[in-house]
Coordinates of C-alpha atoms in Angstrom, one line a residue:
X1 CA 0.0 0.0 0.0
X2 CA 3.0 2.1 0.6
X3 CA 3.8 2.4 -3.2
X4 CA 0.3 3.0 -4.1
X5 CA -0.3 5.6 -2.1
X6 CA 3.3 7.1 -3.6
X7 CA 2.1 6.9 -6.8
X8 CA -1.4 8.2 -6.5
X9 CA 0.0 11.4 -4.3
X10 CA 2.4 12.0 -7.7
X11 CA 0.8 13.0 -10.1
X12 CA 3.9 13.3 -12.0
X13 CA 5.1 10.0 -12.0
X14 CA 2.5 9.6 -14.5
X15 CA 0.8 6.2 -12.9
X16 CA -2.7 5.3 -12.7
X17 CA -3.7 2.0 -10.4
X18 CA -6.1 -0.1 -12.6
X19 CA -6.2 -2.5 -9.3
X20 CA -4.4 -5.1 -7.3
X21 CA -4.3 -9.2 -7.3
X22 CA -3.4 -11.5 -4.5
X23 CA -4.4 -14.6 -3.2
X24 CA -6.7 -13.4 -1.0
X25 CA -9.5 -10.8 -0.9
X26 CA -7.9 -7.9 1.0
X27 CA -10.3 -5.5 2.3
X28 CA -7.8 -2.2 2.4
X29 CA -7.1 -2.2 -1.2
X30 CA -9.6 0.7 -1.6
X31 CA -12.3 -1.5 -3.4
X32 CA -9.8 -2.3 -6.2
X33 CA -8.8 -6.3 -6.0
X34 CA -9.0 -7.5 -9.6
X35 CA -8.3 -11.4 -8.5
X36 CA -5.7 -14.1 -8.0
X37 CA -2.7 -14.5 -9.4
X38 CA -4.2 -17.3 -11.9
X39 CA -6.4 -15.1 -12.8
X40 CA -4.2 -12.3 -13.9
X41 CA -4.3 -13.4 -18.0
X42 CA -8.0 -12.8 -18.1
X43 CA -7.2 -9.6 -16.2
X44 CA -4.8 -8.2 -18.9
X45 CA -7.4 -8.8 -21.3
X46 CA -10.0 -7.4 -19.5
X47 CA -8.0 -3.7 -18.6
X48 CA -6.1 -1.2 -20.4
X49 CA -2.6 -1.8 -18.5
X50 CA 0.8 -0.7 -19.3
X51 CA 2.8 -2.3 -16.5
X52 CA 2.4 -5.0 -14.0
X53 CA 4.2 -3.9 -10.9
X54 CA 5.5 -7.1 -8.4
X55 CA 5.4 -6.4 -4.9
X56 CA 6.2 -9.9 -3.3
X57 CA 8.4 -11.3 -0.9
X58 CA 12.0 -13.0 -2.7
X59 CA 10.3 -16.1 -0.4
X60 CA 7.5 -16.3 -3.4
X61 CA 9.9 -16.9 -6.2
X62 CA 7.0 -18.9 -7.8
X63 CA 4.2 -16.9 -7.6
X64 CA 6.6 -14.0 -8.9
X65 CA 7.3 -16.4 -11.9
X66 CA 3.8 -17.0 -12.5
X67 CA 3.0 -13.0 -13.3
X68 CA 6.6 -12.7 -15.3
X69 CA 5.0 -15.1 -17.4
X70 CA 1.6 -14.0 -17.7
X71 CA 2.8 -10.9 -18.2
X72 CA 5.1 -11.0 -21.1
X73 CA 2.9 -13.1 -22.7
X74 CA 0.7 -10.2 -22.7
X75 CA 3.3 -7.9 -24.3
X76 CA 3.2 -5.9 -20.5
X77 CA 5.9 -4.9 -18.8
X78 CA 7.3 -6.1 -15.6
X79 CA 8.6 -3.7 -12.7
X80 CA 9.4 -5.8 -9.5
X81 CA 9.9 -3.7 -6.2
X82 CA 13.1 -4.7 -4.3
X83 CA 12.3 -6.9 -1.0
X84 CA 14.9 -4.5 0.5
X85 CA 12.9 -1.5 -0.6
X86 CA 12.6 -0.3 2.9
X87 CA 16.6 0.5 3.5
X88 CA 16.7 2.2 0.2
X89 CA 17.1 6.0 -0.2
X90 CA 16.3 8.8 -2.5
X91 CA 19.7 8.5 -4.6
X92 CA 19.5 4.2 -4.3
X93 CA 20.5 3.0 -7.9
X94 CA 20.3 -0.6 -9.4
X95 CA 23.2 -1.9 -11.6
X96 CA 23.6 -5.1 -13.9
X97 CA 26.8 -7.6 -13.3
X98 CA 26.2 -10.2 -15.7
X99 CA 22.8 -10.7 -15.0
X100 CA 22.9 -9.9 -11.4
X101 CA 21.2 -6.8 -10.1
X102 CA 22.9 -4.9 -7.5
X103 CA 21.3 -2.4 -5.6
X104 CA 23.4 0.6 -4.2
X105 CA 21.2 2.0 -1.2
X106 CA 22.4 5.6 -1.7
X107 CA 25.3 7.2 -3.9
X108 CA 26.8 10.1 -4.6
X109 CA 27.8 12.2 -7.7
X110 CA 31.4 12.1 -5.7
X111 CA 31.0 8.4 -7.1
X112 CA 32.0 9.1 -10.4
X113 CA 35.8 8.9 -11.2
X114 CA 35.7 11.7 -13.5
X115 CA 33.8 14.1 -11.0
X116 CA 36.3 13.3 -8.2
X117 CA 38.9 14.1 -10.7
X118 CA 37.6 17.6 -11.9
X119 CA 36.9 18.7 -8.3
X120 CA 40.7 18.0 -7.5
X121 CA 41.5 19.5 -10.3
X122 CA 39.8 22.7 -9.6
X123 CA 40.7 22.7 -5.8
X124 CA 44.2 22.2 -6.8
X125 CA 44.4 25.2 -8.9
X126 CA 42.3 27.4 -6.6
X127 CA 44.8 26.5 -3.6
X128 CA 48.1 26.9 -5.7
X129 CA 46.5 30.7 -6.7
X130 CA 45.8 31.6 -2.9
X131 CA 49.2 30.3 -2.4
X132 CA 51.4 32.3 -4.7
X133 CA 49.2 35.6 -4.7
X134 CA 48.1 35.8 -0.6
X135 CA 49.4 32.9 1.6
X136 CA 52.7 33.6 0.6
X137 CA 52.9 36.8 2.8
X138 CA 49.8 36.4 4.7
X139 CA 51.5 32.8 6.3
X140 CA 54.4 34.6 8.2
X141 CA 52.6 37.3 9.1
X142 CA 50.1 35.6 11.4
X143 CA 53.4 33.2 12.2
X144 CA 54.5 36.5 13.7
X145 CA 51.5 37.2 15.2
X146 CA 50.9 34.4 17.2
X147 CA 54.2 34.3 18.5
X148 CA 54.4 38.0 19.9
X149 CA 50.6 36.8 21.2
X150 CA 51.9 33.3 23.2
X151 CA 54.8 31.0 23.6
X152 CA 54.5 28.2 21.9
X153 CA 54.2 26.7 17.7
X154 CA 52.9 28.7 15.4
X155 CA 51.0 25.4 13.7
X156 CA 48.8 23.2 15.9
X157 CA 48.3 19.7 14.6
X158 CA 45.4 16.9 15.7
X159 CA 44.9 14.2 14.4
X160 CA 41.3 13.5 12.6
X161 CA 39.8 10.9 10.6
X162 CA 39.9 11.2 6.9
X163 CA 38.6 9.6 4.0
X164 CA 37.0 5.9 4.6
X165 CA 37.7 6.6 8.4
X166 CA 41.9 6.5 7.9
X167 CA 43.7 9.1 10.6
X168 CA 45.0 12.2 9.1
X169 CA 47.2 15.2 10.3
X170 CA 45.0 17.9 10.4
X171 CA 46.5 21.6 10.3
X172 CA 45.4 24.8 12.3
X173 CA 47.5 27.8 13.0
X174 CA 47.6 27.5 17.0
X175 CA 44.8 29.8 18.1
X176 CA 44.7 28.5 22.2
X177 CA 47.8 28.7 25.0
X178 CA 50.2 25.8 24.8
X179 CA 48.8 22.1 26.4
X180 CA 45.7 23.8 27.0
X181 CA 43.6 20.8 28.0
X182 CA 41.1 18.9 25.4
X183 CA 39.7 16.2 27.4
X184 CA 37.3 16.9 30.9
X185 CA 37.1 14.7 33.9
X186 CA 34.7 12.6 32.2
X187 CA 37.1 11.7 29.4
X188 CA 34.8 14.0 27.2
X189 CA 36.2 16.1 24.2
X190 CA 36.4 20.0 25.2
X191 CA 34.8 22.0 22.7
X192 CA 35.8 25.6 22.3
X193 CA 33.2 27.3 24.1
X194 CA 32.3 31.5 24.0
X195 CA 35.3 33.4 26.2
X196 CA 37.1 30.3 26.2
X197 CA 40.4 30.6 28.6
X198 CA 42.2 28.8 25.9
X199 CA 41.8 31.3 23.6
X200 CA 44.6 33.6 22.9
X201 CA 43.9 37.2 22.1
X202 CA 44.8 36.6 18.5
X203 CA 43.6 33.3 18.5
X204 CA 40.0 35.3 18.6
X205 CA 40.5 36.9 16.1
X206 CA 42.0 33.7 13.4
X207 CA 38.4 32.0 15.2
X208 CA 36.2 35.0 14.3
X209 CA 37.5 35.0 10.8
X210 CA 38.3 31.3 10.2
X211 CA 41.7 32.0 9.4
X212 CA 43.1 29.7 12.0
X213 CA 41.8 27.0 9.1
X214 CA 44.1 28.2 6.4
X215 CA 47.1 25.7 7.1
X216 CA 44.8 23.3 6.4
X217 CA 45.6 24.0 2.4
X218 CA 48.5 22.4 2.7
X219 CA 46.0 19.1 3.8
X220 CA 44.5 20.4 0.4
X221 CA 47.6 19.8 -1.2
X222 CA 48.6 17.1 0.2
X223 CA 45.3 15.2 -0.9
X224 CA 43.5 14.2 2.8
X225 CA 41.5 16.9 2.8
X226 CA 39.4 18.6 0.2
X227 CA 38.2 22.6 -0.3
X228 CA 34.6 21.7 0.2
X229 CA 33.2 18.4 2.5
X230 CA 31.9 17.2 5.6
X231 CA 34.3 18.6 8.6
X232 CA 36.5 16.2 10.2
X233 CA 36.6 16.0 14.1
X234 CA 38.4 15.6 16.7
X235 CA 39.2 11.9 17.5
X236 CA 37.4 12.1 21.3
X237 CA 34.5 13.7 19.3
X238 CA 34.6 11.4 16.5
X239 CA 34.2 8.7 18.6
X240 CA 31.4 9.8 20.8
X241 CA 29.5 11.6 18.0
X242 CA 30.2 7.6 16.3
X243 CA 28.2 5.6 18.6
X244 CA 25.4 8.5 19.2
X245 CA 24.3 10.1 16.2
X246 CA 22.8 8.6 12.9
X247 CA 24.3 8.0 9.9
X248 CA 27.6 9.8 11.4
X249 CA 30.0 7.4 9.6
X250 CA 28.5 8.2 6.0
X251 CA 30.5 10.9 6.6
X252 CA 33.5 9.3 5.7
X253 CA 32.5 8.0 2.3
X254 CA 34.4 11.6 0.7
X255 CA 37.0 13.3 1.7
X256 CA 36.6 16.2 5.0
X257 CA 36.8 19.9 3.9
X258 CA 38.1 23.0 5.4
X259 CA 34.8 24.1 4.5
X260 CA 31.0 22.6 4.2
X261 CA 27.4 22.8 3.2
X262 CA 26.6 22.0 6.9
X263 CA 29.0 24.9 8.3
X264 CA 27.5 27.7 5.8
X265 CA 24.4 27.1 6.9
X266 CA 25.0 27.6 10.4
X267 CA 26.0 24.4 12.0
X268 CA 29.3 24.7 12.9
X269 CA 31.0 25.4 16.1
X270 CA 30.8 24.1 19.9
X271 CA 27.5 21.7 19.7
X272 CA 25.8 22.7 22.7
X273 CA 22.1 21.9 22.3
X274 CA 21.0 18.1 22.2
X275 CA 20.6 17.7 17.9
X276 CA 22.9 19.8 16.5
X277 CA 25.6 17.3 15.6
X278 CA 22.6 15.6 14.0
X279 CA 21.6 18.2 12.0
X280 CA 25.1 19.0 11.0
X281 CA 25.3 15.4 10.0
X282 CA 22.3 15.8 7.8
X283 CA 23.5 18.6 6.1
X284 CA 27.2 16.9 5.8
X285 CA 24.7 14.0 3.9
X286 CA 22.7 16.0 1.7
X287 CA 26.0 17.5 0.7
X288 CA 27.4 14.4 -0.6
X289 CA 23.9 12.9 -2.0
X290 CA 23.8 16.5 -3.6
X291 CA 27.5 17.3 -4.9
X292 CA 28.2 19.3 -7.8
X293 CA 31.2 21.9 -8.6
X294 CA 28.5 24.8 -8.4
X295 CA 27.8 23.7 -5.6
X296 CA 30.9 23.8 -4.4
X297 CA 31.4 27.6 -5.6
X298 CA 28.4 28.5 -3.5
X299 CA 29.9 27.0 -0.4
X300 CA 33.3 28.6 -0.8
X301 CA 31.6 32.4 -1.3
X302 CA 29.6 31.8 1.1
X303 CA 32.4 30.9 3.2
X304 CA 34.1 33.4 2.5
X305 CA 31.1 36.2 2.8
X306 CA 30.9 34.6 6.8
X307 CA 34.8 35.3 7.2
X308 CA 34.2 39.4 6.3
X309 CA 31.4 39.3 8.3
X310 CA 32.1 37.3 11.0
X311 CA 30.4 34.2 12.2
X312 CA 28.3 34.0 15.8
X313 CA 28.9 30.5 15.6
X314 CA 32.9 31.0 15.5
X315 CA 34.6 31.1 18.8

C-alpha cells in the first residue's frame, strides 16, 4: 500500500492504479482487488494496462514467476519492487553484473571517477593561486602574530579521521595557549566554548575569521582533505558523535573539507544543544547525495562572505 499511495499522491510519475491481485481478498485495497494471481491473464485482457508492478516477498519466487509469465505473454511490462525496498534511499541505484542486479542504497555524484577528478583538479588550482598571490605573505605574518601573542608553535596539529575513516594530520594555526587541556574529567572532548580561557587574544580573532583553518591548504595539497566536505573531528568527538548520532559514519565515504554545506548554513562550532551534531550530519549527507562543482562555488563564497562578516557560531 505504501507504493500506491506514492504513486497516487504524484501526479507526476505519470501512474494510474487499474487495481491489485493477491491470493486473498484484501479489504484495504480501496475497493480495487482484480483477483488471483491465476487469474491475472483474463485480467490483462480485461484492462487497459501498461505495467504490472510485483510487490512480493523473494520467499515467493513462484508466484513472482507466475506474473513474469503472464505478463510478457501479454506484451506488459514487468517492474518488480526490491524486497529490500525499505533500506533504500532517495539517490538508491540498481546496476547489472552479468545478469545480477545490485542495488546501491544511496550514492553520490562524488562516485563518479571523473567528478572526483575535476573537483581536485579545480581545488588544486584554486589553492596553488591563494598560495602564490596571498598565503605567501599572509603565512608569516600571522606566524608573527601568534608568537608576539603566546609561547608556543605557530601550527597546531590533531589528528582526525579522513577519508574511509583512515587518521590524518589535520593543520590549524595555534589559536589557544600551549597544552591547554582537550579532554574533561569525564574523558569528554572539550569544545571551544564563547570566552574560552584557551583562547589567545589573536587566537580570537584567526576563530572570528576562520583563518586559524588556512594551514589546512597544505591538507588540500597534500590530498586528505578537500576545499569543500563534511568537517572532520576531533578523534574524542569522532568517537562519541560515532556511537550517538545517525548515519555519522557516511561521513567518511568523501573526503573532510576545510569548509561545508553544513557549516554555511549555520551548523558549525561548539554543539551545545542536544541535535545539532545531527543536523550537522544531515546537512554533511545532503552535501554528498547532492554534490556538484557549483555547488561547491556556492559554499566557498559563502564561506568566505561569513569570514568578512564574521560568524556567531565561531569562537
Amino acid at each position: 500500500m505504501k507504493f500506491y499511495n506514492t504513486i497516487t499522491s504524484n501526479d507526476h510519475f505519470g501512474y494510474r492504479c487499474v487495481g491489485f491481485i493477491d491470493e486473498q481478498t484484501n479489504p484495504h485495497l480501496n475497493g480495487q482487488y482484480l483477483g488471483k494471481i491465476s487469474d491475472l491473464p483474463r485480467i490483462l485482457e480485461d484492462h487497459e494496462i501498461d505495467d504490472v508492478i510485483v510487490a512480493l516477498p523473494e520467499t515467493q519466487n513462484t508466484e513472482m514467476e507466475k506474473i513474469i509469465i503472464a505478463s510478457e505473454k501479454e506484451a506488459k511490462r514487468v517492474r518488480i519492487i526490491a524486497d529490500c525496498h525499505r533500506f533504500c534511499t532517495s539517490t538508491a541505484s540498481m546496476n547489472l553484473f552479468g545478469t545480477f542486479p545490485l542495488l546501491t542504497i544511496r550514492t553520490s555524484p562524488l562516485d563518479d571517477p571523473a567528478k572526483q577528478r575535476f573537483k581536485r583538479i579545480f581545488e588544486l588550482c584554486l589553492t596553488t593561486i591563494l598560495f602564490i598571490t596571498i598565503f605567501w605573505w599572509l603565512f608569516p605574518f600571522i606566524g608573527l602574530l601568534i608568537k608576539l601573542s603566546s609561547p608556543g608553535p605557530v601550527f597546531f596539529k590533531q589528528e582526525r579521521q579522513g577519508l574511509n575513516n583512515k587518521k590524518i594530520i589535520c593543520y590549524k594555526f595555534r589559536s589557544m595557549i600551549r597544552n591547554s587541556a582537550t579532554i574533561n574529567t569525564n574523558g569528554q572532548y572539550l569544545q571551544a566554548t564563547l570566552n574560552d580561557s584557551r583562547v589567545t587574544p589573536i587566537g580570537k580573532f584567526l576563530r572570528k575569521t576562520n583563518l586559524d583553518e588556512l594551514p589546512q591548504f597544505f591538507n588540500v595539497l597534500i590530498g586528505d582533505m578537500a576545499l569543500v566536505g563534511p568537517r572532520p573531528h576531533p578523534i574524542p568527538l569522532h568517537q562519541e558523535s560515532k556511537n550517538t548520532i545517525q548515519n555519522y559514519m557516511l561521513r567518511h565515504v568523501v573526503k573532510p573539507g576545510i569548509t561545508g554545506w553544513a557549516q554555511v548554513n549555520g551548523y558549525r562550532g561548539e554543539t551545545k544543544v542536544e541535535g545539532q551534531m545531527q543536523k550537522r550530519v544531515d546537512f554533511d549527507l545532503w552535501y554528498i547525495e547532492n554534490y556538484s562543482i557549483w555547488l561547491d562555488c556556492q559554499i566557498i563564497f559563502q564561506t568566505l562572505m561569513n569570514m568578512i562578516k564574521g560568524d556567531k557560531n565561531a569562537y
